Coordinates of N, CA and C in Angstrom, one line a residue:
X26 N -67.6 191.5 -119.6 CA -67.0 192.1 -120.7 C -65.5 191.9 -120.7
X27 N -64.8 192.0 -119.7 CA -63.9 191.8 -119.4 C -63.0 190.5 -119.8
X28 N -63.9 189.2 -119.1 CA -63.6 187.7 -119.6 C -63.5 187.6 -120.8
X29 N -64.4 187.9 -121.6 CA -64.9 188.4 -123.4 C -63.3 188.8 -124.1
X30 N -63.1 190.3 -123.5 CA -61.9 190.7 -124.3 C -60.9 190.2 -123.7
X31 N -60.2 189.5 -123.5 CA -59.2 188.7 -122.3 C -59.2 187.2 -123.4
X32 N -60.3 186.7 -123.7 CA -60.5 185.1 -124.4 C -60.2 185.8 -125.7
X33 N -60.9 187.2 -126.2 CA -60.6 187.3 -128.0 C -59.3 187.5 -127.7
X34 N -58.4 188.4 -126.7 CA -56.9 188.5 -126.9 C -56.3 186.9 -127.1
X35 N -56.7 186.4 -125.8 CA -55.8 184.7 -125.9 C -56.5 184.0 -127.4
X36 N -57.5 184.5 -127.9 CA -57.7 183.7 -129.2 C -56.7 184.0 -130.3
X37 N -56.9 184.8 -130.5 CA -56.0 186.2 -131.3 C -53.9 185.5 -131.3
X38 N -54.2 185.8 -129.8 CA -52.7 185.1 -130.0 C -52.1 183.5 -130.4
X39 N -53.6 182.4 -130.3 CA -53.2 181.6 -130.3 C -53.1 180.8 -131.8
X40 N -53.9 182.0 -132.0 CA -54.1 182.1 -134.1 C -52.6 182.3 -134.3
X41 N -52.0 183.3 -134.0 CA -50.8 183.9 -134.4 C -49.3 183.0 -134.0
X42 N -50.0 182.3 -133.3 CA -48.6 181.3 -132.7 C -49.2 180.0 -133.6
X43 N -50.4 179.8 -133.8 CA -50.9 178.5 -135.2 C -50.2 178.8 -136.3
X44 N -50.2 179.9 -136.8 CA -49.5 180.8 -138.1 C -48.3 180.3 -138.1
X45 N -48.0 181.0 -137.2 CA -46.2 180.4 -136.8 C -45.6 179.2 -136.9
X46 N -45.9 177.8 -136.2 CA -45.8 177.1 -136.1 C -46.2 176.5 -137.4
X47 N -47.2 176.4 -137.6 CA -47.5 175.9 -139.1 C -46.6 176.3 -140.2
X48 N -46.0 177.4 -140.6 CA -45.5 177.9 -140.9 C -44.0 177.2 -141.0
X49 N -43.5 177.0 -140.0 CA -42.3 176.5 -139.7 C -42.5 175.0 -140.0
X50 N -43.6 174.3 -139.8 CA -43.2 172.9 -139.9 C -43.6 172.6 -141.4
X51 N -44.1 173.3 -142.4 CA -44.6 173.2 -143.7 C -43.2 173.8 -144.3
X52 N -42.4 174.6 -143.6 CA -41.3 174.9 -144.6 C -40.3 174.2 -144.1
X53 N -40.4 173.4 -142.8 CA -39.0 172.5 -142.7 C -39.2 171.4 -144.1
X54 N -40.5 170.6 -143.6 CA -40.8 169.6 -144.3 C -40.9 169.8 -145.4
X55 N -41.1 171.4 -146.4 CA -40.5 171.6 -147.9 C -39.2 171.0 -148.2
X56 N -38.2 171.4 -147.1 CA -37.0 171.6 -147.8 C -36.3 170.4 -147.3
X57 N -37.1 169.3 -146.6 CA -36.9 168.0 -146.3 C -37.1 167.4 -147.8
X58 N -37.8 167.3 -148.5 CA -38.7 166.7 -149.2 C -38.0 167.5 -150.4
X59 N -37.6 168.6 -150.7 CA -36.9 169.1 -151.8 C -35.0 168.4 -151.4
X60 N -35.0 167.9 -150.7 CA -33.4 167.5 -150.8 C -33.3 165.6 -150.8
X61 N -34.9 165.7 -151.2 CA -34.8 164.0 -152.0 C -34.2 163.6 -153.1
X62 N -32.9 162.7 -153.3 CA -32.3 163.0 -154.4 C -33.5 162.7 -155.6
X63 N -32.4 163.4 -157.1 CA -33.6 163.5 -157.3 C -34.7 164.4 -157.9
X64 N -34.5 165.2 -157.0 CA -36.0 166.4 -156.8 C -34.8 167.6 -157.4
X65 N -35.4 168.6 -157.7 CA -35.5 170.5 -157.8 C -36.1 170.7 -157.4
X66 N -35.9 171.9 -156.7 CA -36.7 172.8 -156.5 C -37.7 172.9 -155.1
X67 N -38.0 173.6 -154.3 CA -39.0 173.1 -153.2 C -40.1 173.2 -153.3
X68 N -41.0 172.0 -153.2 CA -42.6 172.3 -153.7 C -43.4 173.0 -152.6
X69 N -44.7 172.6 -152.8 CA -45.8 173.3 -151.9 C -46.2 172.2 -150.8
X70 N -45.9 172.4 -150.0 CA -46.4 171.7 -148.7 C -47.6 172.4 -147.6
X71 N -48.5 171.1 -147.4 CA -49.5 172.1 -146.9 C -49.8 171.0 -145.6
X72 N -50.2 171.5 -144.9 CA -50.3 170.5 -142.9 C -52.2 170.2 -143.3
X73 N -52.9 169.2 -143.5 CA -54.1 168.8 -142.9 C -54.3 168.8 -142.1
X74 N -55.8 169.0 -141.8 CA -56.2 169.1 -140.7 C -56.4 170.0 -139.7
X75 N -57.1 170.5 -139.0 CA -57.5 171.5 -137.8 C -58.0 170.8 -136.6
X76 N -57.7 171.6 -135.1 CA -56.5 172.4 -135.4 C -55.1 172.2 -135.4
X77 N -54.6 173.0 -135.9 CA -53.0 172.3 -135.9 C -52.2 172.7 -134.8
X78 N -52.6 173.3 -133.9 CA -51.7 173.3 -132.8 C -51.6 172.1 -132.0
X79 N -52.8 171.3 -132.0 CA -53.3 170.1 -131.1 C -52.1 169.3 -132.5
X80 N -51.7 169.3 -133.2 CA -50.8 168.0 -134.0 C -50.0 168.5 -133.9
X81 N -49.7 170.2 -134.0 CA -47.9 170.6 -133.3 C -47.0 170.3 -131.7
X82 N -48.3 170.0 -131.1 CA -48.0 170.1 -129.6 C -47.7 168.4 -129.3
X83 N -48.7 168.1 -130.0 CA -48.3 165.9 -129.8 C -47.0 165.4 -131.1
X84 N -46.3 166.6 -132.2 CA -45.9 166.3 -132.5 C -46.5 165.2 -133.5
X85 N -47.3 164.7 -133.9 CA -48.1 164.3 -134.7 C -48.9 164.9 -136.1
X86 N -48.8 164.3 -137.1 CA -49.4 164.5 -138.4 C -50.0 163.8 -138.7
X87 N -51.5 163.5 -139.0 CA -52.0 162.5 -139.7 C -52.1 162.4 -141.3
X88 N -51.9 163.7 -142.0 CA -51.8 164.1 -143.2 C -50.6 165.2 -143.8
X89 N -50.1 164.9 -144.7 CA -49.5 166.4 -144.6 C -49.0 165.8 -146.6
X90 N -49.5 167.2 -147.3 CA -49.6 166.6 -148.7 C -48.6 168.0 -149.2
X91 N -48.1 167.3 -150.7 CA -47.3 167.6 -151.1 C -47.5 168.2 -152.7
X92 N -46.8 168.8 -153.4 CA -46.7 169.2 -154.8 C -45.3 169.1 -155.4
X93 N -45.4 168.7 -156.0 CA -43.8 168.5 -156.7 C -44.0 168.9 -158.4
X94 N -44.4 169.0 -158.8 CA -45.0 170.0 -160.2 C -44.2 169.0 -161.0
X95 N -43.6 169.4 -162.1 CA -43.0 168.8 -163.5 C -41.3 168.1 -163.0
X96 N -41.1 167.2 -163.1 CA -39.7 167.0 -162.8 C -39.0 165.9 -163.9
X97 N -38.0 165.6 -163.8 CA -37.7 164.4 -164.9 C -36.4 163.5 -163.9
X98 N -36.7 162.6 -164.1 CA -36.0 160.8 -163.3 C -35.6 160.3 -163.4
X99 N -34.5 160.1 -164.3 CA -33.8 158.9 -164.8 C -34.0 159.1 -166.1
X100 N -34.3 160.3 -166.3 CA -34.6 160.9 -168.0 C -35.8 161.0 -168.5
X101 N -37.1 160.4 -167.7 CA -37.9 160.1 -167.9 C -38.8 161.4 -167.2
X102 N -39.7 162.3 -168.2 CA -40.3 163.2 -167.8 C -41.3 162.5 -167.1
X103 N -41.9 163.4 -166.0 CA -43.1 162.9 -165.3 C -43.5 164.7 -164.6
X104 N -44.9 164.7 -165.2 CA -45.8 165.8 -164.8 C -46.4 165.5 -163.7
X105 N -47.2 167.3 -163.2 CA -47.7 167.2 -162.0 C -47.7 166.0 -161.1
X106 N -46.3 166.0 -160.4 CA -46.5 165.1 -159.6 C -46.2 165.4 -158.0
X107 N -47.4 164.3 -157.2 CA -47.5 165.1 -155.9 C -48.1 164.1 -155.0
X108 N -48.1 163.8 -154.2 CA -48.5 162.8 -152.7 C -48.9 163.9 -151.5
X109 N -48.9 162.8 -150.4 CA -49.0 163.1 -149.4 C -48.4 161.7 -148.3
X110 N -47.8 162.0 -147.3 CA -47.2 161.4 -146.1 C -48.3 161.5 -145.5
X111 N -48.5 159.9 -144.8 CA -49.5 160.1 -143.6 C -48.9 159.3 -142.2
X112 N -49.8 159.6 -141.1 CA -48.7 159.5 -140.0 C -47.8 159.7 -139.4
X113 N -47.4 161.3 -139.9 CA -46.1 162.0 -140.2 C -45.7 162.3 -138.4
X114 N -44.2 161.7 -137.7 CA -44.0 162.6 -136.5 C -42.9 163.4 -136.7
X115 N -42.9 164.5 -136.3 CA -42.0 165.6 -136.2 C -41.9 166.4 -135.1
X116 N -41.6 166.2 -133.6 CA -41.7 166.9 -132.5 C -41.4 168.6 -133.1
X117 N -42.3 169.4 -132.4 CA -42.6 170.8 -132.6 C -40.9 171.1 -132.2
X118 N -40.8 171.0 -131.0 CA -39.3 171.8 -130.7 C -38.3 171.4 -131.4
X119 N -38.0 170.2 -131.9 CA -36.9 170.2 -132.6 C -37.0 170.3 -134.4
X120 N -38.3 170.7 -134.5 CA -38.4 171.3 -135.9 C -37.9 173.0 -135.8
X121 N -38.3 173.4 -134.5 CA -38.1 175.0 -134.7 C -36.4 174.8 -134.6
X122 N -35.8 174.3 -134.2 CA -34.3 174.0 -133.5 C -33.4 173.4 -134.9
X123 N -34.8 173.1 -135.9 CA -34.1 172.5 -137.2 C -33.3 171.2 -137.1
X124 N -33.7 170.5 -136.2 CA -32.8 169.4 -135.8 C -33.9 167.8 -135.8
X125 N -35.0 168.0 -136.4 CA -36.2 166.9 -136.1 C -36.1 165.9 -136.8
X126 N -36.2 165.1 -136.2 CA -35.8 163.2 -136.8 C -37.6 163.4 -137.7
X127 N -38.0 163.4 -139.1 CA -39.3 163.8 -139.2 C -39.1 162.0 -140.0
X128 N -40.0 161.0 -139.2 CA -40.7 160.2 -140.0 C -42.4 160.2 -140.3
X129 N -42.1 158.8 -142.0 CA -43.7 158.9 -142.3 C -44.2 157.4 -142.4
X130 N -44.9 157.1 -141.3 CA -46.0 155.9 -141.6 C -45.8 155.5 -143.3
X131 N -46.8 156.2 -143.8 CA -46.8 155.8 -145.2 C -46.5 156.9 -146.4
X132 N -45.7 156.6 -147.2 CA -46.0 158.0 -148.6 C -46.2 157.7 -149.7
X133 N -47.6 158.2 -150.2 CA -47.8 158.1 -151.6 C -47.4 158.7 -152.6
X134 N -47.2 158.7 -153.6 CA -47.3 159.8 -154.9 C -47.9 159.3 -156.2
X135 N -48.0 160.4 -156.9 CA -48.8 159.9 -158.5 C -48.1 161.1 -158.9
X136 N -47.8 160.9 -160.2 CA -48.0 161.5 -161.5 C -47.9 161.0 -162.8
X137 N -47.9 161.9 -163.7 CA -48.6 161.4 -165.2 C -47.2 161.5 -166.1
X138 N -47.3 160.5 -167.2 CA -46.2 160.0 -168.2 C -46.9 160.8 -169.4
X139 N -46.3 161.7 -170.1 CA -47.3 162.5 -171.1 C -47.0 161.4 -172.4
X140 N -47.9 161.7 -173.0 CA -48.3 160.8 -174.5 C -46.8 161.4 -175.4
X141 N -46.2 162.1 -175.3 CA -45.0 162.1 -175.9 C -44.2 161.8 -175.4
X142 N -43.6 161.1 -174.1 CA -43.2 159.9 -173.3 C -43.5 158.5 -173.6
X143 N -44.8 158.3 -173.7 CA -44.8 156.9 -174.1 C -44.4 156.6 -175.8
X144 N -44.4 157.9 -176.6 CA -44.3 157.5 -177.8 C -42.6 157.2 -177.7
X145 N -41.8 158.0 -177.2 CA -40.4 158.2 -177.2 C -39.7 157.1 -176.9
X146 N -40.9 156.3 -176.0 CA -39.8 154.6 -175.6 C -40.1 153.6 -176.7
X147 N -41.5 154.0 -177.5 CA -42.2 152.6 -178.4 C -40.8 152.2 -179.1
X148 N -41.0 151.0 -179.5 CA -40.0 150.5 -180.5 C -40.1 151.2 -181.9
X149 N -39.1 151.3 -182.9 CA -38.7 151.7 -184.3 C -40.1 151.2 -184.8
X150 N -41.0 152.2 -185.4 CA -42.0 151.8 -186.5 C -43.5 151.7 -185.6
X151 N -43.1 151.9 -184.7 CA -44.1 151.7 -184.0 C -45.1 153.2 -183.2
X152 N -46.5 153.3 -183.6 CA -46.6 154.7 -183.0 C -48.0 154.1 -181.8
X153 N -47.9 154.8 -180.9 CA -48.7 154.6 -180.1 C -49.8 155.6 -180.0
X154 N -51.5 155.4 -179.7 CA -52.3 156.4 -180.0 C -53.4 155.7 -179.2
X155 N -54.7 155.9 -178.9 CA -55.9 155.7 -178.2 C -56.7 157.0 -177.6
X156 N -57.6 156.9 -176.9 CA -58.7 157.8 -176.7 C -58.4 157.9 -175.5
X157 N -57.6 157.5 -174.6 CA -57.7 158.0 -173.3 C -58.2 156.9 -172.1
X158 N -58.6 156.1 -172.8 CA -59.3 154.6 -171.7 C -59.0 153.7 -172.0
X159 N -57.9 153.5 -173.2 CA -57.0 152.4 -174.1 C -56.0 153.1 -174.6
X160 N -55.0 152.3 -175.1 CA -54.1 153.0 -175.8 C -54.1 151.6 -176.8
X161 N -54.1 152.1 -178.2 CA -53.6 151.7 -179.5 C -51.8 151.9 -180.2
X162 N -51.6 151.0 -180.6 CA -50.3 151.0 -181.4 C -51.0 150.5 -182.7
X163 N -50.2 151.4 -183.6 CA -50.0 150.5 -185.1 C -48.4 151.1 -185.8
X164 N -48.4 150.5 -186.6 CA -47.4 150.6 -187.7 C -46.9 149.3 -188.4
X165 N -45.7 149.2 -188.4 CA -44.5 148.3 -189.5 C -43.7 148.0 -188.9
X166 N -43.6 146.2 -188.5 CA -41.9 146.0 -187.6 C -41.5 144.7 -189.1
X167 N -40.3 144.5 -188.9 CA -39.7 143.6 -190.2 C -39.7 142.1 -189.2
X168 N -40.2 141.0 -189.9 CA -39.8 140.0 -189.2 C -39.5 139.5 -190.2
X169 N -38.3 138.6 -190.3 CA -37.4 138.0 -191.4 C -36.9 138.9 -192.5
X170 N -37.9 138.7 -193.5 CA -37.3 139.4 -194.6 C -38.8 140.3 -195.2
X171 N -39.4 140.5 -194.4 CA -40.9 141.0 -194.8 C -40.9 141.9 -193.6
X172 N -42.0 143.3 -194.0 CA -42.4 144.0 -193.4 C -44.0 143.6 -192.8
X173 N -44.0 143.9 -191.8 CA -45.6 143.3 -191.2 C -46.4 144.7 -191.3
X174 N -46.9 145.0 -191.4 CA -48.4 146.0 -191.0 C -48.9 145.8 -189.7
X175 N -49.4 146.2 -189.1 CA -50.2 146.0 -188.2 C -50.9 146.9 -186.9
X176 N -52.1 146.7 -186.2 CA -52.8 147.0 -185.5 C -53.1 146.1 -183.9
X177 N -52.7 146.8 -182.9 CA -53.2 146.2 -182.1 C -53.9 147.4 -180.7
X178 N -54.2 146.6 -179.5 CA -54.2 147.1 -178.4 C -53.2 147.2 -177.6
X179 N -53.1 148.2 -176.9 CA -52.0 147.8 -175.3 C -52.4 147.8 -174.4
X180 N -52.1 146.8 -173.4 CA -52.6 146.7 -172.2 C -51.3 147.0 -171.3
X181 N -51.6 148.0 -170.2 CA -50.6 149.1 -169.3 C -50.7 148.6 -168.6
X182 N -50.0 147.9 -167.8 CA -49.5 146.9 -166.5 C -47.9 147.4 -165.5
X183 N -47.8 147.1 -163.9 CA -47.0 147.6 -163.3 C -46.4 145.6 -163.6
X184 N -44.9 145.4 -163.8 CA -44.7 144.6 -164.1 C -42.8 145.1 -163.7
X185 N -42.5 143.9 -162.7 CA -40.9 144.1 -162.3 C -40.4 145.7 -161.9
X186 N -41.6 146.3 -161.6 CA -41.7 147.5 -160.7 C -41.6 148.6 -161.4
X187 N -42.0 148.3 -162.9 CA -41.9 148.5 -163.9 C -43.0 149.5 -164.7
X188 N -43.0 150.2 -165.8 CA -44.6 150.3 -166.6 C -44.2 150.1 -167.5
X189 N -45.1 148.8 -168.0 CA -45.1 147.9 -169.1 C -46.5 148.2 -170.6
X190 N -45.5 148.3 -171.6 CA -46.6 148.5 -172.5 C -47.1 146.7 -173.0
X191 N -48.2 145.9 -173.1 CA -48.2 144.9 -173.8 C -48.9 144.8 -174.5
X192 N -48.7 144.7 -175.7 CA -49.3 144.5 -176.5 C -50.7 142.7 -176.8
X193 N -51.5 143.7 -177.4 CA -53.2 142.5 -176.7 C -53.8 142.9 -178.1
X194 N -54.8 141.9 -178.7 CA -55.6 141.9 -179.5 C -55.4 142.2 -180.6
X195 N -54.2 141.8 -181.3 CA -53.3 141.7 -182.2 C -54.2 140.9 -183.9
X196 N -54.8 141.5 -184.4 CA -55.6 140.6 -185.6 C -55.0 141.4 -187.0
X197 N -55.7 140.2 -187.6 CA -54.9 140.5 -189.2 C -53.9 140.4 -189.5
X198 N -52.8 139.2 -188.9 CA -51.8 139.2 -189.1 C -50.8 137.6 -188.9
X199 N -50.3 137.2 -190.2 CA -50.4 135.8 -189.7 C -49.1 135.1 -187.9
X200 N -48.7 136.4 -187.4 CA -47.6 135.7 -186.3 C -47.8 136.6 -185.4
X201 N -49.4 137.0 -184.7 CA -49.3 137.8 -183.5 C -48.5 138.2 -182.4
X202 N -48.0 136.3 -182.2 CA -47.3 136.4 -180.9 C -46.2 137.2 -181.3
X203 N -45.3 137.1 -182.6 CA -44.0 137.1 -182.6 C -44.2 139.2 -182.4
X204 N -45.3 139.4 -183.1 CA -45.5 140.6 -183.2 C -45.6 141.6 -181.9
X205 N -46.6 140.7 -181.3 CA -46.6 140.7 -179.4 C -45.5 141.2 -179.4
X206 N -44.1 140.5 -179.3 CA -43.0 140.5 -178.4 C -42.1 141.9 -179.1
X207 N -42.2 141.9 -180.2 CA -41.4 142.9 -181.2 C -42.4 144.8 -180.6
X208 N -43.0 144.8 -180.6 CA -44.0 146.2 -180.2 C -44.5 146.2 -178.5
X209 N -44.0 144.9 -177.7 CA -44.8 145.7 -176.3 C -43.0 146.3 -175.8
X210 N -43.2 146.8 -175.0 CA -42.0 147.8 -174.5 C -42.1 148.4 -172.7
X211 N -40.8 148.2 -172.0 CA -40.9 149.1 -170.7 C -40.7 150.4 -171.1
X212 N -41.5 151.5 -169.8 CA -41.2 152.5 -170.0 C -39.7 152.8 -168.6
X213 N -38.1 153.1 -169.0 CA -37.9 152.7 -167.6 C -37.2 154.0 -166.9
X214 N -38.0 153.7 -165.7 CA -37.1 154.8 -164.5 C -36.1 154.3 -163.9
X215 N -35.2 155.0 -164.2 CA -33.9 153.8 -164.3 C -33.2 154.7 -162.6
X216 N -33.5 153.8 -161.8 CA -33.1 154.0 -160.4 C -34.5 154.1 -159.6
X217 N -34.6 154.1 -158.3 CA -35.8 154.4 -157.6 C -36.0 155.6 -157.5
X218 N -37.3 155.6 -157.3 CA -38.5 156.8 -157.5 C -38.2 157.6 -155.8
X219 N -38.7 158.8 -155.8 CA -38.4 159.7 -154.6 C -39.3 158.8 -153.5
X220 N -38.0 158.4 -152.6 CA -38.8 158.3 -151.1 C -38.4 156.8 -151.1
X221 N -37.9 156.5 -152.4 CA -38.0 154.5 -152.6 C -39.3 154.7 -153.1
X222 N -40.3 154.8 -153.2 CA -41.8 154.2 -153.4 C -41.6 153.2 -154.5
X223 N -42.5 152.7 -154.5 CA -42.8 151.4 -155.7 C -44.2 151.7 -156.1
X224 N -44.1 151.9 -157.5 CA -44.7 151.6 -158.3 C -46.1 150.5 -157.9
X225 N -47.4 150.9 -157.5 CA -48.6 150.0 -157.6 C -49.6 149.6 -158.5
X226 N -49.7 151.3 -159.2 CA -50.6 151.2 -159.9 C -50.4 152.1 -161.6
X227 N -51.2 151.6 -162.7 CA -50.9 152.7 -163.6 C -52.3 152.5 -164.6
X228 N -52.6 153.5 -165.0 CA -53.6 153.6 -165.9 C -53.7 154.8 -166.9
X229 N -54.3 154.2 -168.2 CA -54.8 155.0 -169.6 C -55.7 156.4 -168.9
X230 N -54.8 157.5 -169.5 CA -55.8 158.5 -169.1 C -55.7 159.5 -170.3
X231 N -56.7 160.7 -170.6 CA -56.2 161.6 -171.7 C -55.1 161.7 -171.7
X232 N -54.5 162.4 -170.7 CA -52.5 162.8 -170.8 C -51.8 162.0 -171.0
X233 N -51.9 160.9 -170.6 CA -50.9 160.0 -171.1 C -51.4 158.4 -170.0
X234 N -50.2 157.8 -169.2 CA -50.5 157.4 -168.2 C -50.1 158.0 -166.9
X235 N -51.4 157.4 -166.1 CA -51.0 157.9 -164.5 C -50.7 156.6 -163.4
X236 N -49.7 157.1 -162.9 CA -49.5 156.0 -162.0 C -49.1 156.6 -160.6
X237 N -49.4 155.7 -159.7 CA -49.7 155.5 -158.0 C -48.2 155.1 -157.7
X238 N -47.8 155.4 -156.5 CA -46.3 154.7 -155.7 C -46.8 154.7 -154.5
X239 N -45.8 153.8 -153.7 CA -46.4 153.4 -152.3 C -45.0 153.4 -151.3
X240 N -44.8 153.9 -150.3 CA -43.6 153.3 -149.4 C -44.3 153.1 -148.2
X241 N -43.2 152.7 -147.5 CA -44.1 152.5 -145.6 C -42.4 152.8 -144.9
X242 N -43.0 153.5 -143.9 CA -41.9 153.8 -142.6 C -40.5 154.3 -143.1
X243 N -41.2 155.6 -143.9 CA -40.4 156.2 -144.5 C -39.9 157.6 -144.0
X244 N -38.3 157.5 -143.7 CA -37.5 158.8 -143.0 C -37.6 159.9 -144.2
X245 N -37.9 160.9 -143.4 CA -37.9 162.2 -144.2 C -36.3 163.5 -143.8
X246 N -35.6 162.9 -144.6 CA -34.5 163.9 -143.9 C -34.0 165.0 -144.5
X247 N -33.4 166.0 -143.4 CA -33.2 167.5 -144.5 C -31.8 167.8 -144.9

């Protein structure tokens, strides 16, 4: 009985020192990660994985994910946006000491460009609209001395690190190409994205578009 209540005490405490520690290394790494230029505010950071004393003790992270909620970029709003660092090291003592060199293997992030974003960049006369798996433009651009009408598709492409609207499948109209070039449009983040990431991926969704970033061997400093 004795062994018994002796192991629930040492369990007990080892919970309480997990608490702790976790605790400390999820709010250094907040306020690392909130002083990305850039950024407001300090998001939610949460440590993956159990248990975490065995990743505090080797100083190792294999996961550690992030929330960064609504923020705006270079003027450019972008919702719920949030990643996660993987392969994160940050020795335990010199996180408590506030002094930890914290690097990341790799950092992802995503968030969403809302549909009153992409309308705000389209060119003059131009409205942009779709169901969520495409996006549609139509309206009126002038070419020469005439007004055109017109209907097409867009196709959402990462282009010069870029999100690119281009305009595709352009009918009923006798100078598609010239129309092509008059209605497709960048959306732009004018400077780099938190962390440096680059832009991989983007796609048509209800909200608007969502797009992916990617960095590697990336310092996390506070």
């Amino acid at each position: 009985m004795r062994k018994v209540i002796v192991f629930l005490i040492a369990l007990v405490v080892l919970l309480i020192i997990d608490r702790v520690a976790v605790a400390n290394v999820e709010r250094d790494l907040a306020n690392r990660i909130a002083a990305t230029p850039g950024l407001s505010g300090t998001p939610a950071v949460s440590i993956e994985g159990i248990p975490f004393l065995t990743q505090a003790v080797s100083g190792r992270y294999p996961e550690v994910r992030f929330n960064l909620g609504t923020f705006s970029y270079g003027g450019v709003p972008v919702r719920n946006l949030r990643g996660a660092a993987y392969d994160v090291t940050a020795p335990l003592a010199d996180v408590l000491r506030n002094q930890a060199r914290v690097q990341a293997g790799r950092v992802s992030i995503s968030g969403t460009l809302t549909r009153t974003t992409i309308d705000e960049y389209a060119p003059s006369g131009v409205k942009i609209g779709g169901n969520g798996r495409r996006l549609t433009a139509s309206g009126e651009v002038t070419i020469g001395a005439d007004k055109v009408k017109f209907n097409a598709e867009m196709r959402v492409e990462v282009a010069d690190g870029r999100i690119k609207l281009q305009a595709d499948k352009i009918q009923g109209v006798p100078v598609p190409d010239q129309i092509a070039q008059l209605i497709s449009y960048p959306i732009p983040f004018k400077g780099d994205l938190p962390f440096d990431v680059k832009l991989t991926r983007v796609k048509s969704v209800p909200e608007g578009l969502e797009f992916s970033a990617e960095a590697f061997d990336v310092p996390i400093r506070g």
